[in-house]
Amino acid sequence: MDPNECWRHFEEAARAALAGLGSVPRAYLAAVRRQVRFEIAPPVVIQGRKRPARYYVADFVYQRSSEEVIEDVKGHLTAEYRLKRHLMAAKGLTITEVK
């Protein structure tokens, strides 16, 4: 990823986090985790070659009451993201999208 693109994404994520977490008590902010990996497909062997597990990386994960919130900042929805969102939903996990 281009460093400028990476920085822009970080700025968007930080801005969204501050907006989205504004109603969350400060005591909970320390529990916010960034760039959390979720395995969406286990490692497999295809035509005799090992293929690694596939992951979805969430921008933020935090607890709201007793519920775990998985949050992602999205400028636009890519085909790759839609597939990952689908696989996360198949595991019973919902992604909250912040624009």
C-alpha positions in Angstrom: 0.0 0.0 0.0 1.2 3.5 -0.9 2.4 5.3 2.3 0.1 8.3 1.5 -2.9 6.0 1.0 -2.1 4.3 4.3 -1.9 7.6 6.1 -5.2 8.8 4.5 -6.9 5.6 5.7 -5.5 6.0 9.2 -6.8 9.6 9.3 -10.3 8.6 8.1 -10.3 5.7 10.6 -9.3 8.0 13.5 -11.9 10.6 12.5 -14.6 8.0 12.3 -13.5 6.5 15.6 -13.7 9.8 17.4 -17.1 10.5 15.9 -18.5 7.0 16.5 -17.0 6.6 19.9 -18.1 10.0 21.1 -21.0 8.5 23.1 -18.8 5.8 24.7 -17.6 6.6 28.2 -13.8 7.4 28.3 -13.2 4.5 30.6 -14.1 2.1 27.7 -11.8 3.9 25.1 -8.7 2.1 26.5 -10.4 -1.2 25.5 -10.6 -0.3 21.8 -8.4 -2.6 19.7 -7.2 -1.5 16.3 -6.4 -3.7 13.3 -7.9 -6.9 14.7 -7.5 -10.0 12.6 -10.4 -12.5 12.1 -9.7 -15.8 10.3 -12.4 -16.1 7.6 -11.1 -19.2 5.9 -8.7 -21.9 7.3 -5.5 -23.0 5.6 -6.2 -25.6 2.8 -4.3 -27.8 0.4 -5.1 -27.1 -3.3 -3.6 -29.3 -6.0 -1.0 -30.5 -3.5 0.1 -27.0 -2.4 -0.5 -25.5 1.0 -2.5 -22.3 0.9 -2.5 -20.0 4.0 -5.5 -19.0 6.0 -7.4 -15.9 4.9 -8.2 -13.0 7.2 -10.4 -10.0 7.5 -8.7 -7.1 9.4 -11.1 -4.8 11.3 -10.3 -1.2 11.9 -11.7 -1.2 15.4 -13.1 -3.7 17.9 -14.6 -2.7 21.2 -17.3 -3.7 23.7 -20.6 -1.9 23.9 -22.5 -3.3 26.9 -22.0 -7.0 26.5 -21.8 -6.9 22.7 -18.5 -6.9 20.7 -18.6 -4.3 18.0 -16.5 -4.8 14.9 -16.2 -1.5 13.1 -14.7 -0.7 9.7 -14.2 2.7 7.9 -15.2 2.5 4.3 -14.9 5.1 1.6 -16.4 2.7 -1.0 -17.3 -1.0 -0.9 -15.0 -3.2 -3.0 -15.8 -6.7 -4.3 -13.1 -8.0 -2.0 -14.6 -6.3 1.1 -18.1 -7.6 0.2 -16.8 -11.2 0.1 -15.0 -10.8 3.4 -18.2 -9.2 4.9 -20.2 -12.2 3.6 -17.7 -14.7 5.2 -17.8 -12.8 8.5 -21.6 -12.9 8.5 -21.4 -16.7 7.8 -19.5 -16.9 11.1 -22.2 -14.9 12.9 -20.2 -11.7 13.0 -21.6 -8.4 11.8 -19.4 -5.5 10.7 -20.5 -2.0 11.5 -19.5 0.2 8.5 -18.6 3.9 9.2 -18.5 6.2 6.2 
